[in-house]
Amino acid sequence: MEEIWEPHAPAAASGRPQKLSADGLDLLVTGEVTRSAAADGIVEITVSGPGDVRVEWRVPCVDATAFWTPDTRGHTWLPTAWAAPRQVSLARGAPVAALIGTGDAGLCVFAADRAEVLAGAGVVEESGEFRCWMQAAGHVTVRVDTSGRHFASCLAGVADWWLGDRTISVPAAARRPAYSTWYAMHQDVSPAAVEAQAALGKELGLDTIIVDDGWMTADRTRGYGHCGDWEPVSLPDTAAHVRRVNELGVAYLLWYALPFVGRESSVWEKFQDYALTRVDHLHAIVVDPRYPVVREHLADRLARAVEEWGMDGLKIDFVDWFVAPDPPAPGPEADCTTVSEGVERLLGRIHERITSADPEAMVEHRQPYVGPGLWPYASMVRATDCPLSTVENRQRTVDVRLVAGPVAVHSDMLMWHPAEPAERVACQLIDVLFAVPQISVDLAAQTPGQREALAFWLGVIRDRADVLQLGALRPSRPDLGYPVITADGGGTVVVARYAPLPVAVDGGQWRELLVANGDADPEVRLTGGEGTAEAEVRDARGRLVRQGRIDLEAGDVPGGSTVAVPRGGLLTLTRTGAPAAAGTAAAG
């Protein structure tokens, strides 16, 4: 392998690199090596040594269309080999990436078995190859999948590999639609306002309310200067307030900006000498979790919500801020050397406390802290903030879903202008159909059409949660933002269509097939089917538009059928038997 210009090159791994071959891959490895073929096209390489160890390889960059990671960088380009590598840690990112080709083939899907890795990948300009490498301290096992299967299958295999023999339980409530106060209220929270939205949300199908920033301060100027005390300043008589919400049949989660201690808090003097880094523009410091005194304070503050106030869980925000670029050396009071170890101990202590009080207590994390090392401490992971950026919300939820393992995936909160038509409200819900939607608008101010669209699609999401959230996920064309997404499970197939593209109905032995139309084009072309099906079409507000039998082999378009489905509407096909005789009319 020729030398590559690397302006961002890390410190060299220890020892002399050696050239090896494994399952058709030419490797450049530093460290003691073992390698094994895990399955056809999948090889695992383990390296260990006294310092940094490294595995490097290349694949032909032929027919490549996208480079995928679970970060928020998008997938519309292929990086260069000299680009800066990704620094993955427990609190940021996940040790996985994929080079994807035409037909959504996984050309090269690779992952590591540990959280702390440096990962590089990119096009070698001189040869047209795609170069990949992973480097870690002491030891690492790298899994490389060049099987060419659908990239989602390859990534599901990675998630299974990470999970191994572990059993991680996620409360059922984590998979039910939620209301968030953030975009709707920002810091203007009060018991009356929260209870009003909880009641209205329950009528529409929102079973959880997440109260965000503002509850711990009377200040409404944003910033994090009041973090650290975590007293319910804006939620007086907290336990009674939570009880009233629970009596509506609504679970209650409370937000915490975990790493921050602010200048306005009473504990500022105590903790300012335990700063991992200072964030002056936010009027706060990030405290260092390597110190037991820091961890015990934060665990005590957060656990109160469940232990004393009866909350059903926590929204733990900003864990990624523990990733400091140049952390100070730990002092004599520290009981661990790395920040990641401190973060894991902190999250583990919080989880232990709240689940001891309530075994079904939930915890929300947020992209980009999505790695498997955090699965034991999280019930759900939310796509990072992208208000009104519906394609981003779609892409981010799918990206997280592909490697979320047992953890529920939530959308960023949906919000819209008061004049938004019901069809667009429906399309926002369709954009996050394969995740758990969070809603953040004033529910009392919604028009009848907006309320009907919310209730209809939340009902679909609740009723079909098994296939939408737990079925086999097949998103297409990551380079185009996933214009068609399919989930398959238990004899039901759900397809979401976000562009004027045909929908294949020949996949699997489905009894029921749903097509959600998230595009303005109403002409949904069904291809590859056979036999007949009963068709039902509903509009964005759930109103029945038409129903009747459809011949899946005939219709307006040769080789398929065309059904008119309004924007934001839903087509439901129920298979009725063998192909119909010629002349059967298509619904539409």
Coordinates of C-alpha atoms in Angstrom, one line a residue:
M1 CA 0.0 0.0 0.0
E2 CA 1.5 3.3 -1.0
E3 CA 1.9 6.2 1.4
I4 CA -1.2 8.5 1.9
W5 CA -0.9 12.2 2.6
E6 CA -2.5 12.6 6.0
P7 CA -2.5 16.1 7.4
H8 CA -4.7 14.8 10.3
A9 CA -2.7 11.6 10.9
P10 CA -2.8 10.3 14.5
A11 CA 0.2 9.3 16.4
A12 CA 1.6 6.1 14.9
A13 CA 0.6 2.8 16.4
S14 CA 3.3 0.9 18.3
G15 CA 5.3 -1.7 16.6
R16 CA 6.1 -2.5 13.0
P17 CA 3.1 -2.8 10.6
Q18 CA 2.8 -6.2 9.0
K19 CA 0.9 -7.2 5.9
L20 CA -1.6 -10.0 6.2
S21 CA -4.5 -11.5 4.2
A22 CA -8.0 -12.4 5.7
D23 CA -11.0 -13.5 3.6
G24 CA -9.7 -11.8 0.5
L25 CA -8.8 -8.5 2.3
D26 CA -5.2 -7.3 2.3
L27 CA -4.5 -5.9 5.8
L28 CA -1.9 -3.7 7.2
V29 CA -1.8 -4.5 11.0
T30 CA 0.1 -3.2 13.9
G31 CA 0.0 -5.5 17.0
E32 CA -0.4 -9.2 17.8
V33 CA -3.1 -10.5 15.4
T34 CA -5.7 -13.2 15.3
R35 CA -8.3 -13.4 12.5
S36 CA -11.3 -15.5 11.8
A37 CA -14.1 -15.8 9.2
A38 CA -17.4 -15.2 11.0
A39 CA -19.6 -15.9 8.0
D40 CA -19.4 -15.6 4.2
G41 CA -17.9 -12.2 3.5
I42 CA -17.4 -11.3 7.1
V43 CA -14.1 -11.4 8.9
E44 CA -13.1 -10.4 12.4
I45 CA -9.5 -9.2 13.1
T46 CA -8.3 -8.9 16.7
V47 CA -5.1 -6.9 17.5
S48 CA -3.5 -6.3 20.8
G49 CA -0.3 -4.7 22.0
P50 CA 1.3 -2.5 24.7
G51 CA 0.4 0.8 22.9
D52 CA -1.9 1.8 20.1
V53 CA -2.9 -0.9 17.7
R54 CA -4.3 -0.5 14.3
V55 CA -6.0 -2.4 11.4
E56 CA -6.0 -0.9 7.9
W57 CA -7.4 -2.3 4.6
R58 CA -8.7 -1.1 1.2
V59 CA -11.5 -2.2 -1.1
P60 CA -12.1 -1.2 -4.7
C61 CA -14.3 1.9 -4.7
V62 CA -16.5 0.6 -7.5
D63 CA -20.2 1.5 -8.0
A64 CA -20.1 3.3 -4.6
T65 CA -22.9 5.8 -3.8
A66 CA -22.7 6.8 -0.2
F67 CA -20.6 6.6 3.0
W68 CA -22.8 6.0 6.1
T69 CA -22.2 6.7 9.7
P70 CA -24.7 7.2 12.6
D71 CA -23.5 10.8 13.0
T72 CA -25.4 13.8 11.5
R73 CA -23.0 14.6 8.6
G74 CA -25.3 13.2 5.9
H75 CA -24.5 10.6 3.3
T76 CA -24.3 12.5 0.0
W77 CA -20.6 12.3 -0.5
L78 CA -17.6 10.0 -0.1
P79 CA -14.8 11.4 2.1
T80 CA -11.2 11.6 1.0
A81 CA -8.6 9.4 2.5
W82 CA -6.8 12.5 3.9
A83 CA -9.9 13.8 5.7
A84 CA -9.8 14.0 9.5
P85 CA -10.7 10.7 11.2
R86 CA -13.7 10.2 13.5
Q87 CA -12.9 10.2 17.2
V88 CA -15.5 7.8 18.6
S89 CA -16.0 7.5 22.4
L90 CA -18.6 6.2 24.9
A91 CA -20.2 9.7 24.9
R92 CA -20.0 10.5 21.2
G93 CA -20.8 8.4 18.1
A94 CA -20.6 4.7 17.5
P95 CA -17.7 2.6 16.2
V96 CA -19.3 1.7 12.9
A97 CA -19.4 2.9 9.3
A98 CA -20.4 1.6 5.8
L99 CA -19.5 2.2 2.2
I100 CA -22.7 1.6 0.3
G101 CA -23.1 0.8 -3.4
T102 CA -25.8 0.8 -6.1
G103 CA -28.8 -1.3 -5.0
D104 CA -28.1 -0.4 -1.4
A105 CA -25.4 -3.0 -1.2
G106 CA -23.1 -3.0 1.7
L107 CA -19.7 -2.8 -0.1
C108 CA -17.7 -2.5 3.1
V109 CA -19.4 -2.3 6.6
F110 CA -17.0 -2.2 9.5
A111 CA -17.3 -1.9 13.2
A112 CA -15.2 -2.2 16.4
D113 CA -16.0 -4.0 19.6
R114 CA -15.1 -1.1 21.9
A115 CA -16.3 2.5 22.3
E116 CA -12.9 4.3 22.2
V117 CA -11.6 4.2 18.7
L118 CA -10.2 6.4 16.0
A119 CA -11.7 5.6 12.7
G120 CA -10.6 6.8 9.3
A121 CA -12.1 6.1 5.8
G122 CA -12.0 7.7 2.4
V123 CA -11.2 7.6 -1.3
V124 CA -7.5 7.2 -2.3
E125 CA -7.2 9.7 -5.1
E126 CA -4.2 7.9 -6.6
S127 CA -5.8 4.5 -7.0
G128 CA -9.6 4.9 -6.7
E129 CA -9.7 2.6 -3.7
F130 CA -11.5 3.2 -0.5
R131 CA -9.2 3.0 2.5
C132 CA -10.4 2.1 6.0
W133 CA -8.7 1.9 9.3
M134 CA -9.4 1.7 13.0
Q135 CA -6.9 2.4 15.8
A136 CA -7.3 2.0 19.6
A137 CA -5.3 1.7 22.7
G138 CA -4.2 -1.8 23.8
H139 CA -6.7 -4.0 21.9
V140 CA -9.5 -4.0 19.5
T141 CA -11.6 -6.4 17.4
V142 CA -12.6 -5.1 14.0
R143 CA -15.5 -6.7 12.1
V144 CA -15.4 -6.2 8.3
D145 CA -18.4 -7.2 6.2
T146 CA -17.9 -7.2 2.4
S147 CA -20.8 -9.6 1.7
G148 CA -22.7 -7.2 -0.5
R149 CA -26.0 -7.8 1.3
H150 CA -28.4 -4.9 1.8
F151 CA -26.5 -2.4 4.0
A152 CA -29.3 -2.5 6.6
S153 CA -28.8 -6.2 7.0
C154 CA -25.1 -5.7 7.4
L155 CA -25.7 -3.1 10.1
A156 CA -28.3 -5.3 11.9
G157 CA -25.6 -7.9 12.0
V158 CA -23.3 -5.4 13.7
A159 CA -25.9 -4.5 16.3
D160 CA -26.4 -8.2 17.0
W161 CA -22.6 -8.6 17.3
W162 CA -22.4 -5.8 19.8
L163 CA -25.4 -7.1 21.8
G164 CA -23.9 -10.7 22.0
D165 CA -25.4 -12.6 25.0
R166 CA -26.5 -9.5 26.9
T167 CA -30.2 -9.0 27.7
I168 CA -31.3 -5.4 27.8
S169 CA -34.9 -4.7 28.7
V170 CA -36.7 -1.6 27.4
P171 CA -40.0 -0.6 29.1
A172 CA -42.9 -0.8 26.7
A173 CA -43.8 2.9 27.5
A174 CA -40.5 3.9 25.8
R175 CA -42.1 2.9 22.4
R176 CA -45.2 5.0 22.8
P177 CA -45.7 8.5 21.3
A178 CA -44.7 11.4 23.5
Y179 CA -45.3 15.1 24.0
S180 CA -42.3 17.4 24.7
T181 CA -42.6 20.9 26.1
W182 CA -39.4 22.2 24.5
Y183 CA -40.4 23.8 21.2
A184 CA -43.9 24.5 22.4
M185 CA -43.0 26.2 25.7
H186 CA -39.2 26.5 25.9
Q187 CA -38.6 27.6 29.5
D188 CA -42.2 28.8 30.2
V189 CA -43.3 25.6 32.1
S190 CA -45.7 25.5 34.9
P191 CA -47.9 22.7 36.5
A192 CA -51.0 24.1 34.9
A193 CA -49.5 24.3 31.4
V194 CA -47.9 20.8 31.6
E195 CA -51.1 19.2 32.9
A196 CA -53.2 20.9 30.2
Q197 CA -50.9 19.6 27.4
A198 CA -50.8 16.2 29.0
A199 CA -54.6 15.9 29.0
L200 CA -54.9 17.1 25.5
G201 CA -52.1 14.8 24.3
K202 CA -53.6 11.8 25.9
E203 CA -56.8 12.3 23.9
L204 CA -54.7 12.3 20.7
G205 CA -52.6 9.2 21.6
L206 CA -49.6 10.7 23.4
D207 CA -48.8 8.5 26.4
T208 CA -45.7 10.3 27.8
I209 CA -44.9 13.9 28.5
I210 CA -41.3 15.1 28.7
V211 CA -40.8 18.4 30.6
D212 CA -37.7 20.1 29.3
D213 CA -35.6 23.2 30.4
G214 CA -37.1 25.8 32.7
W215 CA -38.5 23.7 35.5
M216 CA -35.4 24.3 37.7
T217 CA -35.3 28.2 37.4
A218 CA -37.5 31.2 37.3
D219 CA -35.1 32.8 34.8
R220 CA -36.3 32.7 31.2
T221 CA -33.3 34.0 29.3
R222 CA -31.9 30.6 28.4
G223 CA -28.3 29.5 29.1
Y224 CA -27.3 27.0 31.7
G225 CA -26.2 29.3 34.5
H226 CA -28.9 27.8 36.8
C227 CA -28.0 24.2 36.4
G228 CA -26.5 22.2 39.3
D229 CA -29.1 22.6 42.1
W230 CA -31.9 21.0 40.2
E231 CA -34.6 22.3 42.5
P232 CA -38.2 22.4 41.0
V233 CA -38.6 26.1 41.1
S234 CA -41.2 26.2 38.4
L235 CA -42.9 23.0 39.4
P236 CA -44.0 23.6 43.1
D237 CA -45.6 20.7 45.0
T238 CA -43.9 18.5 42.5
A239 CA -45.0 15.1 43.7
A240 CA -48.7 16.1 43.6
H241 CA -48.3 17.6 40.2
V242 CA -46.7 14.4 38.8
R243 CA -49.5 12.4 40.4
R244 CA -52.1 14.4 38.6
V245 CA -50.4 13.8 35.3
N246 CA -50.0 10.1 36.0
E247 CA -53.8 9.9 36.9
L248 CA -54.4 11.0 33.3
G249 CA -52.6 7.8 32.2
V250 CA -49.6 9.8 31.1
A251 CA -46.0 8.9 32.0
Y252 CA -43.7 11.8 33.1
L253 CA -40.0 12.4 32.2
L254 CA -37.9 15.3 33.5
W255 CA -35.0 16.9 31.6
Y256 CA -31.5 17.4 33.0
A257 CA -28.5 19.0 31.4
L258 CA -26.3 16.4 33.1
P259 CA -22.7 17.8 32.7
F260 CA -23.4 21.5 33.6
V261 CA -23.0 23.3 36.9
G262 CA -23.8 27.0 36.4
R263 CA -22.5 30.2 37.9
E264 CA -25.9 31.0 39.4
S265 CA -26.2 27.7 41.3
S266 CA -25.6 27.3 45.0
V267 CA -23.0 24.6 44.3
W268 CA -20.9 26.7 42.0
E269 CA -18.1 27.3 44.6
K270 CA -18.1 23.7 45.6
F271 CA -17.7 22.3 42.0
Q272 CA -15.8 25.0 40.0
D273 CA -12.5 23.3 40.9
Y274 CA -13.8 20.1 39.4
A275 CA -14.2 21.5 35.9
L276 CA -13.5 19.3 33.0
T277 CA -13.9 22.3 30.7
R278 CA -15.3 25.8 31.1
V279 CA -18.2 26.9 28.9
D280 CA -18.3 30.7 29.5
H281 CA -20.8 31.5 26.8
L282 CA -23.3 29.2 28.6
H283 CA -22.3 30.6 32.0
A284 CA -21.4 27.1 33.2
I285 CA -18.7 24.5 33.5
V286 CA -18.7 20.8 32.5
V287 CA -17.9 18.9 35.6
D288 CA -15.4 16.0 35.7
P289 CA -17.1 12.6 36.2
R290 CA -13.8 11.0 37.2
Y291 CA -14.4 12.4 40.8
P292 CA -16.7 10.5 43.1
V293 CA -17.9 13.7 44.7
V294 CA -19.2 14.9 41.3
R295 CA -20.9 11.6 40.4
E296 CA -22.6 11.3 43.8
H297 CA -23.9 14.9 43.6
L298 CA -25.3 14.4 40.1
A299 CA -26.8 10.9 40.9
D300 CA -28.5 12.3 44.0
R301 CA -30.0 15.3 42.1
L302 CA -31.3 13.2 39.2
A303 CA -32.5 10.2 41.2
R304 CA -34.8 12.5 43.3
A305 CA -37.1 12.9 40.3
V306 CA -38.0 9.2 40.5
E307 CA -37.4 8.4 44.2
E308 CA -39.1 11.5 45.7
W309 CA -41.4 13.0 43.1
G310 CA -42.7 9.9 41.4
M311 CA -41.4 10.7 37.9
D312 CA -41.4 7.8 35.3
G313 CA -37.9 8.6 34.1
L314 CA -35.3 11.1 33.0
K315 CA -34.3 12.9 29.8
I316 CA -30.5 13.1 30.2
D317 CA -29.1 15.7 27.9
F318 CA -25.7 16.8 26.7
V319 CA -23.8 13.6 27.6
D320 CA -21.6 14.4 24.6
W321 CA -20.2 17.5 26.3
F322 CA -18.2 15.2 28.5
V323 CA -16.0 14.7 25.4
A324 CA -13.3 17.3 26.2
P325 CA -10.6 17.7 23.5
D326 CA -7.8 18.1 26.1
P327 CA -9.0 17.0 29.5
P328 CA -6.9 17.9 32.5
A329 CA -4.9 15.3 34.3
P330 CA -7.0 13.7 37.1
G331 CA -6.3 14.9 40.6
P332 CA -5.7 12.8 43.7
E333 CA -9.5 12.6 44.5
A334 CA -10.3 11.0 41.1
D335 CA -10.9 7.2 41.1
C336 CA -10.6 6.6 37.4
T337 CA -8.1 7.8 34.8
T338 CA -10.3 8.3 31.7
V339 CA -13.4 10.5 31.3
S340 CA -15.3 7.7 29.6
E341 CA -14.9 5.5 32.6
G342 CA -16.2 8.3 34.8
V343 CA -19.2 8.8 32.4
E344 CA -20.0 5.1 32.5
R345 CA -19.8 5.0 36.3
L346 CA -22.1 8.1 36.5
L347 CA -24.7 6.8 34.2
G348 CA -24.6 3.4 35.8
R349 CA -25.1 4.9 39.3
I350 CA -28.1 7.0 38.0
H351 CA -29.6 4.0 36.3
E352 CA -29.1 1.8 39.5
R353 CA -30.8 4.4 41.7
I354 CA -33.9 5.1 39.5
T355 CA -34.6 1.5 38.6
S356 CA -34.3 0.5 42.2
A357 CA -37.1 2.9 42.9
D358 CA -39.1 2.0 39.7
P359 CA -37.9 -1.0 37.6
E360 CA -39.8 0.5 34.6
A361 CA -38.1 3.9 34.9
M362 CA -37.1 5.3 31.4
V363 CA -34.1 7.2 30.3
E364 CA -33.8 9.3 27.1
H365 CA -30.4 9.9 25.5
R366 CA -29.8 11.9 22.3
Q367 CA -27.8 11.6 19.1
P368 CA -24.8 11.7 18.9
Y369 CA -24.3 9.6 22.0
V370 CA -25.7 6.4 20.4
G371 CA -23.1 3.7 20.9
P372 CA -23.7 0.2 22.3
G373 CA -21.7 1.0 25.4
L374 CA -24.7 3.2 26.5
W375 CA -27.4 0.6 25.8
P376 CA -27.6 -0.6 29.5
Y377 CA -28.3 2.9 30.7
A378 CA -30.9 4.1 28.1
S379 CA -34.4 3.2 27.1
M380 CA -34.6 5.5 24.1
V381 CA -32.4 7.6 21.9
R382 CA -33.7 10.8 20.2
A383 CA -32.6 12.3 16.9
T384 CA -30.7 15.5 17.6
D385 CA -32.4 18.8 17.1
C386 CA -33.7 19.6 13.6
P387 CA -36.9 21.7 14.0
L388 CA -39.1 21.7 10.9
S389 CA -36.3 19.9 8.9
T390 CA -38.4 16.9 8.0
V391 CA -35.9 15.1 5.7
E392 CA -33.3 15.5 8.4
N393 CA -35.6 14.0 11.0
R394 CA -36.3 11.1 8.7
Q395 CA -32.7 10.5 8.0
R396 CA -31.5 10.9 11.6
T397 CA -34.1 8.5 13.0
V398 CA -33.4 5.9 10.4
D399 CA -29.6 6.3 10.9
V400 CA -30.0 5.7 14.7
R401 CA -32.5 2.8 14.1
L402 CA -30.1 0.9 12.0
V403 CA -27.7 0.4 14.9
A404 CA -29.9 1.0 18.0
G405 CA -30.1 -2.6 18.9
P406 CA -32.7 -3.0 21.7
V407 CA -33.1 0.7 22.4
A408 CA -36.2 2.6 21.2
V409 CA -35.5 5.4 18.8
H410 CA -37.4 8.7 19.0
S411 CA -37.8 11.5 16.5
D412 CA -36.7 15.1 17.2
M413 CA -39.8 17.0 18.3
L414 CA -42.3 17.8 15.6
M415 CA -43.5 21.4 15.4
W416 CA -45.1 23.5 12.8
H417 CA -46.5 27.0 12.0
P418 CA -50.2 27.5 13.0
A419 CA -51.1 27.7 9.4
E420 CA -49.6 24.4 8.4
P421 CA -52.2 22.3 6.5
A422 CA -53.2 18.9 7.9
E423 CA -51.5 17.2 4.9
R424 CA -48.1 18.6 6.0
V425 CA -48.7 17.6 9.6
A426 CA -49.4 14.1 8.4
C427 CA -46.2 14.1 6.2
Q428 CA -44.1 15.1 9.2
L429 CA -45.4 12.0 11.1
I430 CA -44.8 9.9 8.0
D431 CA -41.2 11.2 7.9
V432 CA -40.6 9.6 11.3
L433 CA -42.9 6.6 10.9
F434 CA -40.2 4.1 11.8
A435 CA -39.4 5.8 15.1
V436 CA -41.4 7.0 18.1
P437 CA -42.7 10.5 17.4
Q438 CA -42.4 13.4 19.8
I439 CA -44.8 16.3 19.4
S440 CA -44.1 19.8 20.6
V441 CA -46.8 22.3 19.6
D442 CA -49.6 23.9 21.7
L443 CA -52.2 21.2 21.3
A444 CA -55.0 23.6 22.4
A445 CA -54.2 25.9 19.4
Q446 CA -54.5 23.2 16.7
T447 CA -57.1 23.4 14.0
P448 CA -59.6 20.5 13.7
G449 CA -57.7 19.3 10.6
Q450 CA -54.4 19.3 12.4
R451 CA -55.9 17.4 15.4
E452 CA -57.4 14.8 13.1
A453 CA -54.1 14.3 11.2
L454 CA -52.3 13.9 14.6
A455 CA -54.8 11.5 16.0
F456 CA -55.0 9.4 12.8
W457 CA -51.3 8.9 12.3
L458 CA -50.5 8.5 16.0
G459 CA -53.1 5.8 16.0
V460 CA -51.4 4.1 13.0
I461 CA -48.0 4.4 14.8
R462 CA -49.4 2.9 18.0
D463 CA -51.3 0.1 16.4
R464 CA -48.4 -1.0 14.1
A465 CA -45.6 -0.4 16.6
D466 CA -44.4 -4.0 16.4
V467 CA -43.6 -3.8 12.7
L468 CA -42.7 -0.1 12.5
Q469 CA -40.2 -0.2 15.4
L470 CA -39.2 -3.9 15.7
G471 CA -39.6 -5.2 12.2
A472 CA -36.8 -5.7 9.6
L473 CA -36.0 -2.2 8.4
R474 CA -35.0 -1.6 4.7
P475 CA -34.3 2.0 3.9
S476 CA -33.3 2.8 0.3
R477 CA -30.9 5.2 -1.1
P478 CA -29.2 6.9 1.8
D479 CA -27.5 9.2 -0.7
L480 CA -31.0 10.6 -1.5
G481 CA -32.2 10.9 2.1
Y482 CA -34.1 7.5 2.1
P483 CA -36.9 8.3 -0.4
V484 CA -38.5 4.9 0.2
I485 CA -38.4 2.9 3.5
T486 CA -39.9 -0.5 4.3
A487 CA -40.4 -2.4 7.5
D488 CA -41.5 -6.1 7.5
G489 CA -42.7 -8.2 10.3
G490 CA -45.4 -10.7 11.3
G491 CA -47.1 -10.9 7.9
T492 CA -47.4 -7.1 7.7
V493 CA -45.3 -4.8 5.4
V494 CA -45.3 -1.0 5.8
V495 CA -43.8 1.2 3.1
A496 CA -43.3 4.9 3.3
R497 CA -42.9 6.8 0.1
Y498 CA -41.4 10.3 0.1
A499 CA -40.9 10.8 -3.6
P500 CA -42.9 9.9 -6.8
L501 CA -41.5 6.4 -6.9
P502 CA -43.1 3.0 -7.5
V503 CA -43.8 0.7 -4.6
A504 CA -42.8 -3.0 -5.0
V505 CA -45.5 -5.3 -3.5
D506 CA -43.8 -8.6 -4.3
G507 CA -41.6 -8.8 -1.2
G508 CA -42.4 -11.6 1.2
Q509 CA -45.6 -13.4 2.0
W510 CA -47.5 -10.4 3.4
R511 CA -51.1 -10.6 4.4
E512 CA -51.3 -6.9 4.8
L513 CA -49.4 -4.1 3.1
L514 CA -49.6 -0.4 4.1
V515 CA -48.3 2.4 1.9
A516 CA -47.9 5.8 3.6
N517 CA -47.7 8.6 1.0
G518 CA -45.4 11.3 2.2
D519 CA -45.1 12.9 -1.3
A520 CA -47.3 15.5 -3.1
D521 CA -47.8 13.1 -6.0
P522 CA -50.9 11.0 -5.3
E523 CA -50.4 8.4 -8.1
V524 CA -48.9 5.4 -6.2
R525 CA -47.8 2.8 -8.6
L526 CA -47.7 -0.8 -7.3
T527 CA -45.3 -3.1 -9.1
G528 CA -44.5 -6.8 -9.0
G529 CA -47.6 -8.0 -7.4
E530 CA -49.9 -10.9 -8.2
G531 CA -53.4 -11.9 -7.2
T532 CA -56.0 -9.5 -5.7
A533 CA -56.2 -7.5 -2.6
E534 CA -58.8 -5.4 -0.8
A535 CA -57.7 -1.8 -1.0
E536 CA -58.7 1.0 1.5
V537 CA -57.5 4.6 1.0
R538 CA -57.6 7.2 3.8
D539 CA -56.6 10.8 3.5
A540 CA -54.2 12.7 5.8
R541 CA -57.0 13.1 8.4
G542 CA -58.0 9.5 8.4
R543 CA -61.2 9.9 6.4
L544 CA -62.1 7.1 4.1
V545 CA -61.6 8.1 0.4
R546 CA -62.3 4.8 -1.4
Q547 CA -62.2 1.1 -1.0
G548 CA -62.6 -1.9 -3.3
R549 CA -60.8 -4.9 -4.8
I550 CA -57.6 -4.3 -6.8
D551 CA -55.9 -6.6 -9.2
L552 CA -52.2 -6.3 -8.4
E553 CA -51.2 -7.5 -11.9
A554 CA -53.4 -5.1 -14.0
G555 CA -54.3 -1.4 -13.8
D556 CA -53.5 1.8 -15.6
V557 CA -49.8 1.1 -16.0
P558 CA -48.4 -2.0 -17.7
G559 CA -46.8 -4.3 -15.2
G560 CA -48.5 -2.8 -12.2
S561 CA -51.5 -1.0 -10.7
T562 CA -51.9 2.6 -9.9
V563 CA -53.9 3.8 -6.8
A564 CA -54.6 7.4 -6.0
V565 CA -53.5 8.1 -2.4
P566 CA -53.8 11.7 -1.2
R567 CA -50.7 13.5 0.1
G568 CA -50.3 12.5 3.7
G569 CA -52.7 9.6 3.2
L570 CA -52.6 5.8 3.7
L571 CA -53.3 2.9 1.4
T572 CA -54.0 -0.4 3.1
L573 CA -54.0 -3.6 1.0
T574 CA -55.3 -6.9 2.5
R575 CA -54.4 -9.9 0.4
T576 CA -57.5 -11.9 -0.7
G577 CA -56.2 -14.8 -2.7
A578 CA -55.1 -15.9 -6.1
P579 CA -54.8 -13.5 -9.1
A580 CA -58.1 -12.1 -10.3
A581 CA -59.5 -12.7 -13.7
A582 CA -58.7 -10.2 -16.4
G583 CA -60.7 -7.0 -16.3
T584 CA -60.8 -6.5 -12.5
A585 CA -60.8 -2.8 -11.9
A586 CA -58.1 -1.1 -9.8
A587 CA -59.2 1.0 -6.8
G588 CA -58.6 4.6 -7.7

